Amino acid sequence: MTVPDVFAYVLDALDIETLLVCTSEEEGKRIALELAKKLGFKDVDIVFIRFQGSGARVRLRAYLNRPGDQYAWLDLEDAGR
Amino acid sequence: MPPKKVLLAPLDPVHDIALKIINRGLRDAGYETVILPPDLPPEEIIQAIIDEGAETVLISRTLGYGVAEVLARFIDLTDAAGIRDRVRVAVGGMAVHPELAQELGFDAGFGPGSTVEETIAFVDGREYVKKFNFERKREDDLSAGYSYEVRHNRIRELLGRITPLILGWAEGLTSPGVQRAAVREELWDVKKWRDHEEPEEFFAEYPKYCEESVRNFYEKGLLHPKTRLFSQKDVEKLKAYVRRSRRDLQTPHLQHKLIKPVIFNQYGTGCPYMDIAHIKASEAYGADGVIHFDPSWGARTEGLYDGFLTHQEDGTVITPANLNRIYRALEYGTLWQVRAHRGLNSPETVVLAGKIGANLTKINICYGSLGAGTDPARLTVDAIAAIKYAVQYQMPFDVVTNEELCGVPAHKALAGMLIVAHLGAALGGRPILQPLFCFSPEVMIGGQMDDNYVDFNVAKIMALRAIMDAPIWPGAPIGFLTQTEDRVQSSASTAFHASLAAMLEVDAISIASADEAYSGGPITVASRIDTLRAVSEGFRFFGHSRMQVSAQATEWAEKMIEGLERVLQAVAARGDFVQALYDGLLGSREEGAYPGRAGVNTVVKK
């Protein structure tokens, strides 16, 4: 029995929320997307960003499954989970 | 037999709240209890156990530091005092877990999240069986108990003139949508279909009333470009997923101590599998009902597809297999609404929803024809047929006023809603009024919500209640255009609107997810959960508290009724409801309402 990749447990997307230390919303966007890239995510979007004061509050989303994809979580029972 | 005596003692300098709660539970359950104050030395507690002749001892320890040492010493002291063999001892606390308790020599341990019932089971010496809420939730007919009496004399007289006008106009007319509904009604037997019996007669007849793209599906097997069929293997995986989801599913009561409003969530990711995942999460977090949202192209297409289909964009395609699979995944008691309100398949959707088992549907004329692109004449003919089928299948239906989002003022939108509701009631239906709780273009320009989002929404409810005795289900979703992409702001806004709805004692609400304002991708399940949690917190916070209706809300309600009456007067004077829609009496081009083109010139004589 193979152990599923941990990403198989994610239903649809991962949201990453943080405050990025930067000087503008534009810079925040650039950093956020770079962060997603560094974490290895490809299907990424910035759901929410607001620059205020010392940085940008960001809600970054990486879709692992979009509707209509083949969802790995459907195979979890086969994997004994 | 005398009740068991239980001694409760906080082995803690300060904290004893949990023990007090358990003490109350035990007393209510008929036990004799003794509760000691905090900060007693262990030796004194041991002496009290002996003096009181307690059979069971419940120790609590909230503080985490030194917990193991303190508790181990206590057990040693019970041994030394010679009482350990005759007294059962349990411990509870934030740093306690069953394994630790056992390791330290206790008979049981209760950590965070433990319940009074668990403790009572321990005192009783029986195994605790976790209760799952498998009782049917309030499924019920949201329209029960309403008379549909029009309370406002002048408006009663006007609606009483308009309804016969509509029915008279539609007499002898039909459309491809009405014809398809009749074919579906007569030649498609849900029981036989569920028994895998091919409805050959239906397939021979149905495509005749469909447009070419749908005919191509039935005759040549060509799918809509954005769809694909699931395989049988996919179906088996889905069934396994639903089984897994049900295994430990509890369906909590989101409303705290309130009975109303019933909470609805809308799904429609495009994929029935993903929809089911959204539905199971919604149920697990307390939604009472779910609403099927279909793609916008479906509303402009003459005919429904068939098969178990997934769709790559927003909205889940209406097919018998898609609806049936979703229906089968619902928990017992989850209300299910299938929308049929805005397009060319309205009556057939109602038939299909009714046959498959939906509790509710959605039928409309004014919004569908002024804000959603369907020809007014076509939608009027189709809506009358849809209402009749809703009556046949005993499905109440909401009548929404989404044309407000185009810019139609509330009083006009409410007038249109009341015309359709009155028509529905006259045909024997159970319409539900669905005013918007929204930050509409009208108030953005007019400033009615410059100070707060409350008064104008309250005015709508007050106006409707003054006019008609009918159920009210604000939507859809509540807080439309107040939410942003910020998860916290969006959830909070929905929760505030939900709390307002609860204070107004409306019958139901449709709520957004925290992704309501995000248009860059699909709604996530986590966002849905966030909003349900926020709404739950709102209900918990306000409970049965009520707000005082402001003078401003009262004034706006009165103005709304006056405006609404003027609109009805104009429609009645026109003597032709459909022409009134084309002419802008229920929302003009200047206000952002445009009579739809889909299905134009398709109304024919029978």
PDB file of N, CA and C in Angstrom, chain B residues 194-277:
ATOM      1  N   ARG B 194     -33.920   5.390 -12.066  1.00  0.00           N
ATOM      2  CA  ARG B 194     -33.011   4.964 -10.987  1.00  0.00           C
ATOM      3  C   ARG B 194     -32.766   3.455 -11.048  1.00  0.00           C
ATOM      4  N   ASP B 195     -33.702   2.753 -11.644  1.00  0.00           N
ATOM      5  CA  ASP B 195     -33.503   1.304 -11.829  1.00  0.00           C
ATOM      6  C   ASP B 195     -32.787   1.002 -13.139  1.00  0.00           C
ATOM      7  N   HIS B 196     -32.178   2.028 -13.699  1.00  0.00           N
ATOM      8  CA  HIS B 196     -31.373   1.912 -14.928  1.00  0.00           C
ATOM      9  C   HIS B 196     -32.194   1.500 -16.151  1.00  0.00           C
ATOM     10  N   GLU B 197     -33.451   1.838 -16.123  1.00  0.00           N
ATOM     11  CA  GLU B 197     -34.287   1.555 -17.294  1.00  0.00           C
ATOM     12  C   GLU B 197     -34.216   2.758 -18.233  1.00  0.00           C
ATOM     13  N   GLU B 198     -33.785   2.535 -19.432  1.00  0.00           N
ATOM     14  CA  GLU B 198     -33.603   3.624 -20.399  1.00  0.00           C
ATOM     15  C   GLU B 198     -34.959   4.228 -20.799  1.00  0.00           C
ATOM     16  N   PRO B 199     -35.150   5.528 -20.637  1.00  0.00           N
ATOM     17  CA  PRO B 199     -36.432   6.122 -21.039  1.00  0.00           C
ATOM     18  C   PRO B 199     -36.464   6.398 -22.544  1.00  0.00           C
ATOM     19  N   GLU B 200     -36.620   5.351 -23.301  1.00  0.00           N
ATOM     20  CA  GLU B 200     -36.482   5.465 -24.765  1.00  0.00           C
ATOM     21  C   GLU B 200     -37.475   6.454 -25.379  1.00  0.00           C
ATOM     22  N   GLU B 201     -38.702   6.360 -24.902  1.00  0.00           N
ATOM     23  CA  GLU B 201     -39.731   7.249 -25.438  1.00  0.00           C
ATOM     24  C   GLU B 201     -39.359   8.719 -25.171  1.00  0.00           C
ATOM     25  N   PHE B 202     -38.827   8.951 -23.986  1.00  0.00           N
ATOM     26  CA  PHE B 202     -38.406  10.314 -23.631  1.00  0.00           C
ATOM     27  C   PHE B 202     -37.300  10.792 -24.568  1.00  0.00           C
ATOM     28  N   PHE B 203     -36.288   9.960 -24.756  1.00  0.00           N
ATOM     29  CA  PHE B 203     -35.163  10.361 -25.610  1.00  0.00           C
ATOM     30  C   PHE B 203     -35.595  10.563 -27.069  1.00  0.00           C
ATOM     31  N   ALA B 204     -36.641   9.880 -27.482  1.00  0.00           N
ATOM     32  CA  ALA B 204     -37.126  10.062 -28.853  1.00  0.00           C
ATOM     33  C   ALA B 204     -37.853  11.398 -28.998  1.00  0.00           C
ATOM     34  N   GLU B 205     -38.522  11.811 -27.961  1.00  0.00           N
ATOM     35  CA  GLU B 205     -39.373  12.993 -28.040  1.00  0.00           C
ATOM     36  C   GLU B 205     -38.647  14.286 -27.628  1.00  0.00           C
ATOM     37  N   TYR B 206     -37.883  14.185 -26.563  1.00  0.00           N
ATOM     38  CA  TYR B 206     -37.316  15.384 -25.915  1.00  0.00           C
ATOM     39  C   TYR B 206     -36.474  16.279 -26.847  1.00  0.00           C
ATOM     40  N   PRO B 207     -35.545  15.703 -27.621  1.00  0.00           N
ATOM     41  CA  PRO B 207     -34.677  16.581 -28.435  1.00  0.00           C
ATOM     42  C   PRO B 207     -35.442  17.464 -29.411  1.00  0.00           C
ATOM     43  N   LYS B 208     -36.663  17.079 -29.763  1.00  0.00           N
ATOM     44  CA  LYS B 208     -37.441  17.887 -30.712  1.00  0.00           C
ATOM     45  C   LYS B 208     -37.661  19.305 -30.203  1.00  0.00           C
ATOM     46  N   TYR B 209     -37.651  19.468 -28.904  1.00  0.00           N
ATOM     47  CA  TYR B 209     -37.949  20.780 -28.311  1.00  0.00           C
ATOM     48  C   TYR B 209     -36.684  21.500 -27.826  1.00  0.00           C
ATOM     49  N   CYS B 210     -35.529  20.955 -28.205  1.00  0.00           N
ATOM     50  CA  CYS B 210     -34.263  21.554 -27.755  1.00  0.00           C
ATOM     51  C   CYS B 210     -33.595  22.328 -28.888  1.00  0.00           C
ATOM     52  N   GLU B 211     -32.676  23.206 -28.525  1.00  0.00           N
ATOM     53  CA  GLU B 211     -31.903  23.901 -29.552  1.00  0.00           C
ATOM     54  C   GLU B 211     -30.834  22.957 -30.110  1.00  0.00           C
ATOM     55  N   GLU B 212     -30.188  23.394 -31.160  1.00  0.00           N
ATOM     56  CA  GLU B 212     -29.303  22.496 -31.906  1.00  0.00           C
ATOM     57  C   GLU B 212     -28.177  21.912 -31.042  1.00  0.00           C
ATOM     58  N   SER B 213     -27.554  22.759 -30.208  1.00  0.00           N
ATOM     59  CA  SER B 213     -26.410  22.262 -29.425  1.00  0.00           C
ATOM     60  C   SER B 213     -26.830  21.113 -28.503  1.00  0.00           C
ATOM     61  N   VAL B 214     -28.028  21.215 -27.953  1.00  0.00           N
ATOM     62  CA  VAL B 214     -28.497  20.151 -27.049  1.00  0.00           C
ATOM     63  C   VAL B 214     -28.940  18.937 -27.873  1.00  0.00           C
ATOM     64  N   ARG B 215     -29.570  19.200 -29.020  1.00  0.00           N
ATOM     65  CA  ARG B 215     -29.946  18.082 -29.908  1.00  0.00           C
ATOM     66  C   ARG B 215     -28.703  17.299 -30.332  1.00  0.00           C
ATOM     67  N   ASN B 216     -27.622  18.029 -30.585  1.00  0.00           N
ATOM     68  CA  ASN B 216     -26.371  17.370 -30.973  1.00  0.00           C
ATOM     69  C   ASN B 216     -25.873  16.415 -29.893  1.00  0.00           C
ATOM     70  N   PHE B 217     -26.164  16.764 -28.674  1.00  0.00           N
ATOM     71  CA  PHE B 217     -25.778  15.873 -27.576  1.00  0.00           C
ATOM     72  C   PHE B 217     -26.589  14.579 -27.641  1.00  0.00           C
ATOM     73  N   TYR B 218     -27.907  14.726 -27.752  1.00  0.00           N
ATOM     74  CA  TYR B 218     -28.763  13.536 -27.737  1.00  0.00           C
ATOM     75  C   TYR B 218     -28.612  12.694 -29.008  1.00  0.00           C
ATOM     76  N   GLU B 219     -28.363  13.372 -30.127  1.00  0.00           N
ATOM     77  CA  GLU B 219     -28.332  12.635 -31.394  1.00  0.00           C
ATOM     78  C   GLU B 219     -26.931  12.221 -31.814  1.00  0.00           C
ATOM     79  N   LYS B 220     -25.928  13.017 -31.432  1.00  0.00           N
ATOM     80  CA  LYS B 220     -24.560  12.709 -31.887  1.00  0.00           C
ATOM     81  C   LYS B 220     -23.571  12.520 -30.735  1.00  0.00           C
ATOM     82  N   GLY B 221     -24.056  12.687 -29.530  1.00  0.00           N
ATOM     83  CA  GLY B 221     -23.174  12.497 -28.370  1.00  0.00           C
ATOM     84  C   GLY B 221     -22.195  13.639 -28.146  1.00  0.00           C
ATOM     85  N   LEU B 222     -22.457  14.799 -28.755  1.00  0.00           N
ATOM     86  CA  LEU B 222     -21.530  15.933 -28.588  1.00  0.00           C
ATOM     87  C   LEU B 222     -21.833  16.694 -27.301  1.00  0.00           C
ATOM     88  N   LEU B 223     -20.829  16.844 -26.488  1.00  0.00           N
ATOM     89  CA  LEU B 223     -21.014  17.543 -25.214  1.00  0.00           C
ATOM     90  C   LEU B 223     -20.829  19.047 -25.366  1.00  0.00           C
ATOM     91  N   HIS B 224     -21.334  19.787 -24.419  1.00  0.00           N
ATOM     92  CA  HIS B 224     -21.023  21.210 -24.343  1.00  0.00           C
ATOM     93  C   HIS B 224     -19.508  21.357 -24.176  1.00  0.00           C
ATOM     94  N   PRO B 225     -18.895  22.362 -24.826  1.00  0.00           N
ATOM     95  CA  PRO B 225     -17.427  22.452 -24.831  1.00  0.00           C
ATOM     96  C   PRO B 225     -16.768  22.453 -23.449  1.00  0.00           C
ATOM     97  N   LYS B 226     -17.431  22.980 -22.452  1.00  0.00           N
ATOM     98  CA  LYS B 226     -16.758  23.094 -21.146  1.00  0.00           C
ATOM     99  C   LYS B 226     -17.086  21.939 -20.205  1.00  0.00           C
ATOM    100  N   THR B 227     -17.627  20.847 -20.761  1.00  0.00           N
ATOM    101  CA  THR B 227     -18.041  19.748 -19.884  1.00  0.00           C
ATOM    102  C   THR B 227     -17.369  18.442 -20.283  1.00  0.00           C
ATOM    103  N   ARG B 228     -17.310  17.512 -19.329  1.00  0.00           N
ATOM    104  CA  ARG B 228     -16.882  16.142 -19.640  1.00  0.00           C
ATOM    105  C   ARG B 228     -17.661  15.183 -18.758  1.00  0.00           C
ATOM    106  N   LEU B 229     -17.774  13.945 -19.225  1.00  0.00           N
ATOM    107  CA  LEU B 229     -18.522  12.931 -18.486  1.00  0.00           C
ATOM    108  C   LEU B 229     -17.628  12.254 -17.454  1.00  0.00           C
ATOM    109  N   PHE B 230     -18.194  11.914 -16.314  1.00  0.00           N
ATOM    110  CA  PHE B 230     -17.455  11.109 -15.336  1.00  0.00           C
ATOM    111  C   PHE B 230     -17.513   9.644 -15.754  1.00  0.00           C
ATOM    112  N   SER B 231     -16.507   8.911 -15.332  1.00  0.00           N
ATOM    113  CA  SER B 231     -16.491   7.471 -15.618  1.00  0.00           C
ATOM    114  C   SER B 231     -17.148   6.720 -14.454  1.00  0.00           C
ATOM    115  N   GLN B 232     -17.433   5.437 -14.664  1.00  0.00           N
ATOM    116  CA  GLN B 232     -18.016   4.621 -13.598  1.00  0.00           C
ATOM    117  C   GLN B 232     -17.042   4.510 -12.419  1.00  0.00           C
ATOM    118  N   LYS B 233     -15.754   4.467 -12.746  1.00  0.00           N
ATOM    119  CA  LYS B 233     -14.751   4.391 -11.679  1.00  0.00           C
ATOM    120  C   LYS B 233     -14.821   5.647 -10.798  1.00  0.00           C
ATOM    121  N   ASP B 234     -14.995   6.784 -11.469  1.00  0.00           N
ATOM    122  CA  ASP B 234     -15.154   8.046 -10.722  1.00  0.00           C
ATOM    123  C   ASP B 234     -16.330   7.952  -9.767  1.00  0.00           C
ATOM    124  N   VAL B 235     -17.412   7.365 -10.246  1.00  0.00           N
ATOM    125  CA  VAL B 235     -18.631   7.285  -9.436  1.00  0.00           C
ATOM    126  C   VAL B 235     -18.371   6.462  -8.176  1.00  0.00           C
ATOM    127  N   GLU B 236     -17.665   5.356  -8.344  1.00  0.00           N
ATOM    128  CA  GLU B 236     -17.374   4.505  -7.182  1.00  0.00           C
ATOM    129  C   GLU B 236     -16.513   5.252  -6.168  1.00  0.00           C
ATOM    130  N   LYS B 237     -15.557   6.016  -6.683  1.00  0.00           N
ATOM    131  CA  LYS B 237     -14.706   6.801  -5.765  1.00  0.00           C
ATOM    132  C   LYS B 237     -15.540   7.829  -5.017  1.00  0.00           C
ATOM    133  N   LEU B 238     -16.467   8.430  -5.735  1.00  0.00           N
ATOM    134  CA  LEU B 238     -17.317   9.438  -5.094  1.00  0.00           C
ATOM    135  C   LEU B 238     -18.152   8.801  -3.983  1.00  0.00           C
ATOM    136  N   LYS B 239     -18.709   7.645  -4.268  1.00  0.00           N
ATOM    137  CA  LYS B 239     -19.521   6.964  -3.257  1.00  0.00           C
ATOM    138  C   LYS B 239     -18.684   6.681  -2.009  1.00  0.00           C
ATOM    139  N   ALA B 240     -17.438   6.246  -2.228  1.00  0.00           N
ATOM    140  CA  ALA B 240     -16.552   5.965  -1.092  1.00  0.00           C
ATOM    141  C   ALA B 240     -16.276   7.245  -0.298  1.00  0.00           C
ATOM    142  N   TYR B 241     -16.080   8.341  -1.025  1.00  0.00           N
ATOM    143  CA  TYR B 241     -15.834   9.625  -0.353  1.00  0.00           C
ATOM    144  C   TYR B 241     -17.034  10.030   0.500  1.00  0.00           C
ATOM    145  N   VAL B 242     -18.231   9.870  -0.054  1.00  0.00           N
ATOM    146  CA  VAL B 242     -19.440  10.244   0.699  1.00  0.00           C
ATOM    147  C   VAL B 242     -19.567   9.354   1.938  1.00  0.00           C
ATOM    148  N   ARG B 243     -19.287   8.076   1.781  1.00  0.00           N
ATOM    149  CA  ARG B 243     -19.329   7.168   2.945  1.00  0.00           C
ATOM    150  C   ARG B 243     -18.363   7.635   4.022  1.00  0.00           C
ATOM    151  N   ARG B 244     -17.151   7.973   3.601  1.00  0.00           N
ATOM    152  CA  ARG B 244     -16.147   8.439   4.566  1.00  0.00           C
ATOM    153  C   ARG B 244     -16.612   9.720   5.251  1.00  0.00           C
ATOM    154  N   SER B 245     -17.184  10.621   4.460  1.00  0.00           N
ATOM    155  CA  SER B 245     -17.618  11.913   5.007  1.00  0.00           C
ATOM    156  C   SER B 245     -18.729  11.733   6.035  1.00  0.00           C
ATOM    157  N   ARG B 246     -19.513  10.695   5.840  1.00  0.00           N
ATOM    158  CA  ARG B 246     -20.656  10.480   6.731  1.00  0.00           C
ATOM    159  C   ARG B 246     -20.259   9.792   8.027  1.00  0.00           C
ATOM    160  N   ARG B 247     -19.124   9.134   7.999  1.00  0.00           N
ATOM    161  CA  ARG B 247     -18.764   8.248   9.102  1.00  0.00           C
ATOM    162  C   ARG B 247     -18.879   8.944  10.455  1.00  0.00           C
ATOM    163  N   ASP B 248     -18.297  10.089  10.602  1.00  0.00           N
ATOM    164  CA  ASP B 248     -18.322  10.781  11.897  1.00  0.00           C
ATOM    165  C   ASP B 248     -19.036  12.122  11.803  1.00  0.00           C
ATOM    166  N   LEU B 249     -19.915  12.244  10.845  1.00  0.00           N
ATOM    167  CA  LEU B 249     -20.532  13.551  10.623  1.00  0.00           C
ATOM    168  C   LEU B 249     -21.567  13.887  11.691  1.00  0.00           C
ATOM    169  N   GLN B 250     -21.409  15.023  12.286  1.00  0.00           N
ATOM    170  CA  GLN B 250     -22.450  15.570  13.158  1.00  0.00           C
ATOM    171  C   GLN B 250     -23.006  16.803  12.457  1.00  0.00           C
ATOM    172  N   THR B 251     -24.263  17.065  12.678  1.00  0.00           N
ATOM    173  CA  THR B 251     -24.842  18.242  12.032  1.00  0.00           C
ATOM    174  C   THR B 251     -25.285  19.212  13.122  1.00  0.00           C
ATOM    175  N   PRO B 252     -24.401  20.108  13.501  1.00  0.00           N
ATOM    176  CA  PRO B 252     -24.710  20.994  14.631  1.00  0.00           C
ATOM    177  C   PRO B 252     -25.812  22.003  14.323  1.00  0.00           C
ATOM    178  N   HIS B 253     -26.392  22.496  15.369  1.00  0.00           N
ATOM    179  CA  HIS B 253     -27.438  23.515  15.254  1.00  0.00           C
ATOM    180  C   HIS B 253     -26.750  24.876  15.332  1.00  0.00           C
ATOM    181  N   LEU B 254     -26.682  25.549  14.206  1.00  0.00           N
ATOM    182  CA  LEU B 254     -25.897  26.778  14.103  1.00  0.00           C
ATOM    183  C   LEU B 254     -26.524  27.947  14.867  1.00  0.00           C
ATOM    184  N   GLN B 255     -27.812  27.867  15.069  1.00  0.00           N
ATOM    185  CA  GLN B 255     -28.548  29.041  15.565  1.00  0.00           C
ATOM    186  C   GLN B 255     -28.466  29.220  17.072  1.00  0.00           C
ATOM    187  N   HIS B 256     -27.658  28.434  17.753  1.00  0.00           N
ATOM    188  CA  HIS B 256     -27.572  28.505  19.209  1.00  0.00           C
ATOM    189  C   HIS B 256     -28.957  28.209  19.782  1.00  0.00           C
ATOM    190  N   LYS B 257     -29.602  29.164  20.462  1.00  0.00           N
ATOM    191  CA  LYS B 257     -30.909  28.858  21.049  1.00  0.00           C
ATOM    192  C   LYS B 257     -32.082  29.323  20.186  1.00  0.00           C
ATOM    193  N   LEU B 258     -31.757  29.905  19.047  1.00  0.00           N
ATOM    194  CA  LEU B 258     -32.827  30.396  18.178  1.00  0.00           C
ATOM    195  C   LEU B 258     -33.409  29.254  17.353  1.00  0.00           C
ATOM    196  N   ILE B 259     -34.597  29.443  16.871  1.00  0.00           N
ATOM    197  CA  ILE B 259     -35.184  28.470  15.948  1.00  0.00           C
ATOM    198  C   ILE B 259     -34.975  28.944  14.515  1.00  0.00           C
ATOM    199  N   LYS B 260     -35.154  30.224  14.297  1.00  0.00           N
ATOM    200  CA  LYS B 260     -34.968  30.799  12.967  1.00  0.00           C
ATOM    201  C   LYS B 260     -33.766  31.748  12.998  1.00  0.00           C
ATOM    202  N   PRO B 261     -33.168  32.055  11.878  1.00  0.00           N
ATOM    203  CA  PRO B 261     -33.490  31.653  10.516  1.00  0.00           C
ATOM    204  C   PRO B 261     -32.792  30.350  10.116  1.00  0.00           C
ATOM    205  N   VAL B 262     -33.396  29.648   9.184  1.00  0.00           N
ATOM    206  CA  VAL B 262     -32.767  28.496   8.560  1.00  0.00           C
ATOM    207  C   VAL B 262     -31.644  29.008   7.661  1.00  0.00           C
ATOM    208  N   ILE B 263     -30.493  28.338   7.708  1.00  0.00           N
ATOM    209  CA  ILE B 263     -29.315  28.841   6.986  1.00  0.00           C
ATOM    210  C   ILE B 263     -29.075  28.039   5.706  1.00  0.00           C
ATOM    211  N   PHE B 264     -29.009  28.760   4.607  1.00  0.00           N
ATOM    212  CA  PHE B 264     -28.736  28.114   3.320  1.00  0.00           C
ATOM    213  C   PHE B 264     -27.384  28.566   2.781  1.00  0.00           C
ATOM    214  N   ASN B 265     -26.697  27.614   2.167  1.00  0.00           N
ATOM    215  CA  ASN B 265     -25.450  27.866   1.465  1.00  0.00           C
ATOM    216  C   ASN B 265     -25.651  27.515  -0.005  1.00  0.00           C
ATOM    217  N   GLN B 266     -25.112  28.321  -0.865  1.00  0.00           N
ATOM    218  CA  GLN B 266     -25.228  28.008  -2.292  1.00  0.00           C
ATOM    219  C   GLN B 266     -23.961  27.303  -2.775  1.00  0.00           C
ATOM    220  N   TYR B 267     -24.109  26.224  -3.520  1.00  0.00           N
ATOM    221  CA  TYR B 267     -22.952  25.571  -4.129  1.00  0.00           C
ATOM    222  C   TYR B 267     -23.122  25.637  -5.643  1.00  0.00           C
ATOM    223  N   GLY B 268     -22.078  25.327  -6.346  1.00  0.00           N
ATOM    224  CA  GLY B 268     -22.155  25.358  -7.811  1.00  0.00           C
ATOM    225  C   GLY B 268     -20.775  25.604  -8.365  1.00  0.00           C
ATOM    226  N   THR B 269     -19.843  24.714  -7.984  1.00  0.00           N
ATOM    227  CA  THR B 269     -18.450  24.896  -8.406  1.00  0.00           C
ATOM    228  C   THR B 269     -18.266  24.525  -9.869  1.00  0.00           C
ATOM    229  N   GLY B 270     -19.267  23.861 -10.429  1.00  0.00           N
ATOM    230  CA  GLY B 270     -19.123  23.326 -11.784  1.00  0.00           C
ATOM    231  C   GLY B 270     -18.995  21.813 -11.742  1.00  0.00           C
ATOM    232  N   CYS B 271     -18.404  21.324 -10.679  1.00  0.00           N
ATOM    233  CA  CYS B 271     -18.160  19.885 -10.566  1.00  0.00           C
ATOM    234  C   CYS B 271     -19.034  19.293  -9.450  1.00  0.00           C
ATOM    235  N   PRO B 272     -19.873  18.324  -9.758  1.00  0.00           N
ATOM    236  CA  PRO B 272     -20.713  17.742  -8.707  1.00  0.00           C
ATOM    237  C   PRO B 272     -19.904  17.125  -7.565  1.00  0.00           C
ATOM    238  N   TYR B 273     -18.712  16.595  -7.866  1.00  0.00           N
ATOM    239  CA  TYR B 273     -17.865  16.034  -6.798  1.00  0.00           C
ATOM    240  C   TYR B 273     -17.453  17.125  -5.829  1.00  0.00           C
ATOM    241  N   MET B 274     -16.963  18.216  -6.410  1.00  0.00           N
ATOM    242  CA  MET B 274     -16.515  19.317  -5.555  1.00  0.00           C
ATOM    243  C   MET B 274     -17.719  19.914  -4.823  1.00  0.00           C
ATOM    244  N   ASP B 275     -18.851  19.969  -5.510  1.00  0.00           N
ATOM    245  CA  ASP B 275     -20.078  20.448  -4.854  1.00  0.00           C
ATOM    246  C   ASP B 275     -20.388  19.607  -3.626  1.00  0.00           C
ATOM    247  N   ILE B 276     -20.278  18.301  -3.799  1.00  0.00           N
ATOM    248  CA  ILE B 276     -20.595  17.403  -2.685  1.00  0.00           C
ATOM    249  C   ILE B 276     -19.621  17.638  -1.530  1.00  0.00           C
ATOM    250  N   ALA B 277     -18.364  17.890  -1.859  1.00  0.00           N
ATOM    251  CA  ALA B 277     -17.395  18.213  -0.801  1.00  0.00           C
ATOM    252  C   ALA B 277     -17.823  19.493  -0.078  1.00  0.00           C
TER     253      ALA B 277
END
